[in-house]
Tab-separated table of C-alpha atoms and ligand atoms in Angstrom:
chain	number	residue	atom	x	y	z
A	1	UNK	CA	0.000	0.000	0.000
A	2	UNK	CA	1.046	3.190	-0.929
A	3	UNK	CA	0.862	7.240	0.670
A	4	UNK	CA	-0.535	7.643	-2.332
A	5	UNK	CA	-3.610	5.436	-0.916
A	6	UNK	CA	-3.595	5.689	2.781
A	7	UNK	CA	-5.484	7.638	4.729
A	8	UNK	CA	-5.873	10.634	5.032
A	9	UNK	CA	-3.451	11.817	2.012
A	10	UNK	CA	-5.976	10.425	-1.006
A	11	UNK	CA	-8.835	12.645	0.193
A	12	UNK	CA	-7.083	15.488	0.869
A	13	UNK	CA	-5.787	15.228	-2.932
A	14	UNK	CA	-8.572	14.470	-4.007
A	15	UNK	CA	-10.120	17.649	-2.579
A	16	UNK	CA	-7.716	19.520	-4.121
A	17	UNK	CA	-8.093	18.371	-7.776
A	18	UNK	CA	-11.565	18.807	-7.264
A	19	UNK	CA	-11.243	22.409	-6.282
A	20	UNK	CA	-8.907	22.709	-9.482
A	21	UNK	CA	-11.390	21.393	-11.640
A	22	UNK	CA	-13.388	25.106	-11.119
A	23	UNK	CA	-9.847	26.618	-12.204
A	24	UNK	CA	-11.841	28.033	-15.331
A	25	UNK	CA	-14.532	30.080	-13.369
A	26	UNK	CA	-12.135	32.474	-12.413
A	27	UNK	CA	-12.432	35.596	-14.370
A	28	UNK	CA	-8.884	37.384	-14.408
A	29	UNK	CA	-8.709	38.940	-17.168
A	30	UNK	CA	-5.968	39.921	-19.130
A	31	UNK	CA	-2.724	40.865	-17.250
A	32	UNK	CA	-0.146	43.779	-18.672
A	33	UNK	CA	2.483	42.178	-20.561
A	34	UNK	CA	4.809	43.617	-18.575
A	35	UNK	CA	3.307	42.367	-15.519
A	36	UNK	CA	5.925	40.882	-13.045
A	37	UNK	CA	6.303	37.355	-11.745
A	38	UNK	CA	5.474	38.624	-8.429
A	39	UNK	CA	2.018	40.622	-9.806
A	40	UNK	CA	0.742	37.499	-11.793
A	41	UNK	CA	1.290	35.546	-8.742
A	42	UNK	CA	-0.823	37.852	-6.980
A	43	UNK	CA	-3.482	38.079	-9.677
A	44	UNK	CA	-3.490	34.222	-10.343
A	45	UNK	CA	-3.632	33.215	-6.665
A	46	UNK	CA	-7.172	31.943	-7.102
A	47	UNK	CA	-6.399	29.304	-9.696
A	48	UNK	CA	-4.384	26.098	-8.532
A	49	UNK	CA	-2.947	25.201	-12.115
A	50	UNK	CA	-1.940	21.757	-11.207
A	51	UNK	CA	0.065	19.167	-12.604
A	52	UNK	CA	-2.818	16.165	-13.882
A	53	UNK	CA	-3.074	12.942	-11.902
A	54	UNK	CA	-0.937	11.229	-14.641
A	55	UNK	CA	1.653	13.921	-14.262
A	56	UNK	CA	1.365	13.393	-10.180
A	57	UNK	CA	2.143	9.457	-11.178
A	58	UNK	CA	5.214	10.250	-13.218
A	59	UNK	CA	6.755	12.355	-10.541
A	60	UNK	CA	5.872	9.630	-8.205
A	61	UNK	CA	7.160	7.128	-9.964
A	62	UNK	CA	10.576	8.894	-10.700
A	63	UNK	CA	10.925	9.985	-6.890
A	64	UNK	CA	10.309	6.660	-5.629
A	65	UNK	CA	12.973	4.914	-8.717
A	66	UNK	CA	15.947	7.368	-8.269
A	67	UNK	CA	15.829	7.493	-4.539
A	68	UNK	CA	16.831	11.883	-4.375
A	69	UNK	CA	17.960	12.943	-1.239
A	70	UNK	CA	16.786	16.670	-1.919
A	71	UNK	CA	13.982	17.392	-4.009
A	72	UNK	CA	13.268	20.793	-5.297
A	73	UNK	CA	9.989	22.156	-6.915
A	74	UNK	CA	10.237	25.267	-8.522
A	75	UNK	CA	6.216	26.759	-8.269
A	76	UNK	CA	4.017	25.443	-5.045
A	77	UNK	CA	0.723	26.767	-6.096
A	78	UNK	CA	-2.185	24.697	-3.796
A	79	UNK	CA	0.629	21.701	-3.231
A	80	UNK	CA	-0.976	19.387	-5.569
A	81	UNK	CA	2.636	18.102	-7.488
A	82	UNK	CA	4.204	18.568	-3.910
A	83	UNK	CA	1.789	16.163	-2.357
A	84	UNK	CA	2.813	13.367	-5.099
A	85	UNK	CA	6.377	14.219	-4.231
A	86	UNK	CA	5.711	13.854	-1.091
A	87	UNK	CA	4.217	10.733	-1.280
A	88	UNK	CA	6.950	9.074	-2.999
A	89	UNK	CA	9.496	10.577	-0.339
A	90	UNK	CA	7.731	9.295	2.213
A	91	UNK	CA	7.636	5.779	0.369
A	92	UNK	CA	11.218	5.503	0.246
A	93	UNK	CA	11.894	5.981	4.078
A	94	UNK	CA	14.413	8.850	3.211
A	95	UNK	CA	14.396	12.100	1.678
A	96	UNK	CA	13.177	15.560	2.090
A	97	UNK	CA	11.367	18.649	-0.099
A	98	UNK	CA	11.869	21.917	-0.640
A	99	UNK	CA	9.248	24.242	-2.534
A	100	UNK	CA	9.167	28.241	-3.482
A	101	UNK	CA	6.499	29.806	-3.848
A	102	UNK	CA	5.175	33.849	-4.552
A	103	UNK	CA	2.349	34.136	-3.384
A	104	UNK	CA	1.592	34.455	-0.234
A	105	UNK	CA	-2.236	33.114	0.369
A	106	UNK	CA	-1.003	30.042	-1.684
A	107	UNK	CA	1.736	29.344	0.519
A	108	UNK	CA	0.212	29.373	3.603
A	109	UNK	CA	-2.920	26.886	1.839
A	110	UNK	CA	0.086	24.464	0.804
A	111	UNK	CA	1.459	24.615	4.181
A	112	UNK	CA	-1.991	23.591	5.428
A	113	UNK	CA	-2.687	21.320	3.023
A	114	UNK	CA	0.826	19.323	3.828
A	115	UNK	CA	-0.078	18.788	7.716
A	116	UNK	CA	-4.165	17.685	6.094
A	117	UNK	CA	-2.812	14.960	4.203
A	118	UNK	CA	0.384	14.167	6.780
A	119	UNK	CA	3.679	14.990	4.616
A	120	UNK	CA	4.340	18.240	6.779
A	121	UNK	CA	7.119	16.756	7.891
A	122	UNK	CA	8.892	16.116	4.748
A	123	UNK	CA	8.652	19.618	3.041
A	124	UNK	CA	9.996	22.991	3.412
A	125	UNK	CA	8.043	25.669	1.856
A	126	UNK	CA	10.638	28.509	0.610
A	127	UNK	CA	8.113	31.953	0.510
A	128	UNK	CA	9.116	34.302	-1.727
A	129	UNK	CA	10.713	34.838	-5.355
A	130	UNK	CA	12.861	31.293	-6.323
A	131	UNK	CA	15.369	33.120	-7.766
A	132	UNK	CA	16.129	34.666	-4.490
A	133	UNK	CA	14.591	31.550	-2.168
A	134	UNK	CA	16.495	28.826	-3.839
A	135	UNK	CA	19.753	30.482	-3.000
A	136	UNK	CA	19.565	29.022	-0.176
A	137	UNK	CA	19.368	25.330	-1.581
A	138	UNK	CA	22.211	23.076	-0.678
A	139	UNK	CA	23.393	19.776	-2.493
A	140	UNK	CA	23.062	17.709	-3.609
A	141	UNK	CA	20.072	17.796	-5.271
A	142	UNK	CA	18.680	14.554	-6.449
A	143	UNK	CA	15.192	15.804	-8.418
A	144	UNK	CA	14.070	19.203	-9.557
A	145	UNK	CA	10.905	19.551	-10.562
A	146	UNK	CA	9.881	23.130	-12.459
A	147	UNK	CA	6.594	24.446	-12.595
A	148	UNK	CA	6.770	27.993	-11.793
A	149	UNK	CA	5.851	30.865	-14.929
A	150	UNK	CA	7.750	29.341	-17.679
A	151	UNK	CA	10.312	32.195	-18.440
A	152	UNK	CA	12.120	31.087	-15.650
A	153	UNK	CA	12.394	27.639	-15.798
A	154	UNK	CA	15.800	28.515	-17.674
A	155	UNK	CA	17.490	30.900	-15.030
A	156	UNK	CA	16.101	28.493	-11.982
A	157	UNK	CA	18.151	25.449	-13.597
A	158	UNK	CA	21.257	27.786	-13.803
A	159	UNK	CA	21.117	28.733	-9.957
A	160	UNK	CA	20.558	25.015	-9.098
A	161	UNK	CA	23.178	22.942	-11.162
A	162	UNK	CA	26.087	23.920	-8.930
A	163	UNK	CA	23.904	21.782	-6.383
A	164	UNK	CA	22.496	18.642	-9.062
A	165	UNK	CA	24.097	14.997	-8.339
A	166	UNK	CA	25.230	13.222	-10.928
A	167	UNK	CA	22.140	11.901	-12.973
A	168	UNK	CA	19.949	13.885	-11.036
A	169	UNK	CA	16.331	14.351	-12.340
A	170	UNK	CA	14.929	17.766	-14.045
A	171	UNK	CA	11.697	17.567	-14.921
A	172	UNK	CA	9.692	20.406	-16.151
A	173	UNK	CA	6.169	20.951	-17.125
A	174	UNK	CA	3.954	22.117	-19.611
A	175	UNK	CA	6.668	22.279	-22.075
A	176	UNK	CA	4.098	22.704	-24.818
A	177	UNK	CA	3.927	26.309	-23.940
A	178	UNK	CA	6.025	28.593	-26.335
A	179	UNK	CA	7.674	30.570	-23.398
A	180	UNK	CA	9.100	27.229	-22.501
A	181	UNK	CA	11.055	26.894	-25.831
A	182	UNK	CA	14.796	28.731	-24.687
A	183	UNK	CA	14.365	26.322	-21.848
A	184	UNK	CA	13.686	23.141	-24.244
A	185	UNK	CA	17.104	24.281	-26.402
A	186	UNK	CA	19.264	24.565	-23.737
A	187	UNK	CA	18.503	20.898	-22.181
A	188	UNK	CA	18.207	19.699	-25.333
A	189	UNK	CA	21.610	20.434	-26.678
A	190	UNK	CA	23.475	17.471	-25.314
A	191	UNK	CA	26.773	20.304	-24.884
A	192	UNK	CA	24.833	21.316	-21.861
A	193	UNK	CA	25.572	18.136	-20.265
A	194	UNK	CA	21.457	16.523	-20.335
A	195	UNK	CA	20.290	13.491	-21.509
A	196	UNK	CA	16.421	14.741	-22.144
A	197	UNK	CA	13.454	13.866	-23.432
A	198	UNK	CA	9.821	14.381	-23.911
A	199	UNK	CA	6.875	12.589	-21.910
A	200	UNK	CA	3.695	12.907	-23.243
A	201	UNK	CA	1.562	14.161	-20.013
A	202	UNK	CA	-1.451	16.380	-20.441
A	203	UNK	CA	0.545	19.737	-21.541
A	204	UNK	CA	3.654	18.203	-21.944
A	205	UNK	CA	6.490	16.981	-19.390
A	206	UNK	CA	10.213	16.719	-20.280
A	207	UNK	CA	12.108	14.488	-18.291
A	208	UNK	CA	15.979	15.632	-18.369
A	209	UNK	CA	19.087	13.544	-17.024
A	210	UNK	CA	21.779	15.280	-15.863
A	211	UNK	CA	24.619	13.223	-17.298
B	1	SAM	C1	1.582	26.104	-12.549
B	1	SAM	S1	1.508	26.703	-10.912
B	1	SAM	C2	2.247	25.401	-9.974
B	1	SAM	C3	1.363	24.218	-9.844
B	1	SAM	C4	1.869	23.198	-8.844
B	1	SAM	N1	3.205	22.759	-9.153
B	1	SAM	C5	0.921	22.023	-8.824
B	1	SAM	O1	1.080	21.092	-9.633
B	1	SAM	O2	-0.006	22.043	-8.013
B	1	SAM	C6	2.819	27.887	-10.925
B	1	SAM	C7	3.062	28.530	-9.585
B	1	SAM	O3	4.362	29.131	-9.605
B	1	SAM	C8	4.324	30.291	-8.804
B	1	SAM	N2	5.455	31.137	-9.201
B	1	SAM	C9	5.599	31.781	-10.368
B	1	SAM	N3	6.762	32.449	-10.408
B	1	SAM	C10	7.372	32.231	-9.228
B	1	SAM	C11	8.603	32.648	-8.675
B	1	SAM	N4	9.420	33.470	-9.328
B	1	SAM	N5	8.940	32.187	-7.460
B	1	SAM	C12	8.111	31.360	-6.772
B	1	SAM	N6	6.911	30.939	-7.244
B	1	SAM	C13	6.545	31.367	-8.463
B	1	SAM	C14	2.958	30.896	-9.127
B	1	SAM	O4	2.517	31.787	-8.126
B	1	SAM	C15	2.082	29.658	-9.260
B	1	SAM	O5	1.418	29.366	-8.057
C-alpha cells in the first residue's frame, strides 16, 4: 500500500483536484504584458494550475525509482505536485522537499494542506521569489521539478546545477507552452551536459538527465 492510498493523504488530494477542476470560473482577465512574476502571482492566486493525476504518477514514480535525497519544486501553487512528491518521499523511508512559492495566500494553503494529508514533515516551503529563495538550496540535489511561470524555468536550472548529483532528475512541465522553448534548447543540446526527453503528459512533461 502506498501514501498515495492511505489515509488521510488520497482525500485530501482528491479535494484539491476537485477544487482545481473550477480553475476556469475564475475571471482574471488579461494581465499587462509587462506584468511581473510577483504581480501574476498575486493576480493568479485563485487558480491552482496543477500538474494532472498522470503527471502526479510520473513524478511519483521517478521519486520513488531514483531514490533523491533533496527534491526541489520550482512553483508550489495549492501543493498538488508537492503532495505526489511527497508521497513518494515518504515511500522511500528517506528524503526531504523543498518548494518556493510567490504568493503568499497560496503558501500558507500548501502549508496547510501538507499537515491535512500528513507529509508536513517532509517539506519545506521557501516563501518568496525562487530566484532569491532557492539560494539558499544546498546539495546535492537529487530531483528538480519546475513548474513555476515558464520564463524562468531557464534561469532556476542555472542557480541550481552547482547543487544537481550526478544523474539527477529535471523535470519540467507544460513544455508545450512557447515561453518554454529557450528552456527546451538549452537541455536539449546534449553540450549542456542533459540526456532529455519528452513525456507525453497532459501539456507536456520533459524528463531531463543530468549526465
Ligand atoms: C503552474 S503553478 C504550480 C502548480 C503546482 N506545481 C501544482 O502542480 O499544483 C505555478 C506557480 O508558480 C508560482 N510562481 C511563479 N513564479 C514564481 C517565482 N518566481 N517564485 C516562486 N513561485 C513562483 C505561481 O505563483 C504559481 O502558483
Amino acid at each position: 500500500m502506498t501514501t498515495l492510498r492511505t489515509d488521510p493523504f488520497p482525500a485530501v488530494l482528491q479535494l484539491l483536484h476537485a477544487a482545481a477542476e473550477r480553475d476556469d470560473d475564475h475571471d482574471i482577465g488579461p494581465l499587462p504584458p509587462d506584468a511581473t512574476a510577483a504581480e501574476r502571482a498575486d493576480a493568479l492566486a485563485p487558480i491552482y494550475m496543477p500538474v494532472s493525476d498522470a503527471g502526479g504518477a510520473l513524478l511519483y514514480s521517478l521519486v520513488r525509482a531514483s531514490r533523491p535525497q533533496t527534491v526541489v519544486e520550482f512553483g508550489t501553487s495549492y501543493g498538488i505536485s508537492t503532495l505526489y512528491l511527497a508521497a513518494a518521499v515518504r515511500d522511500n523511508g528517506e528524503g526531504r522537499i523543498v518548494t518556493t512559492e510567490l504568493s503568499a495566500t497560496k503558501v500558507a494553503a500548501a502549508r496547510q494542506n501538507f499537515a491535512d494529508a500528513g507529509v508536513a514533515d517532509l517539506i519545506e516551503v521557501l516563501p518568496g521569489d525562487a530566484l532569491e529563495t532557492l539560494t539558499a538550496v544546498t546539495g546535492p540535489v537529487g530531483l528538480v521539478l519546475l513548474d513555476g511561470w515558464k520564463d524562468l524555468y531557464l534561469p532556476v536550472l542555472h542557480l541550481l546545477e552547482p547543487h544537481l548529483a550526478p544523474g539527477a532528475l529535471v523535470i519540467a512541465d507544460d513544455t508545450s507552452f512557447a515561453s518554454v522553448q529557450p528552456y527546451l534548447d538549452h537541455i536539449r543540446d546534449p553540450a549542456n551536459g542533459y540526456v532529455s526527453t519528452a513525456f507525453p503528459v497532459e501539456d507536456g512533461m520533459e524528463v531531463s538527465c543530468r549526465s
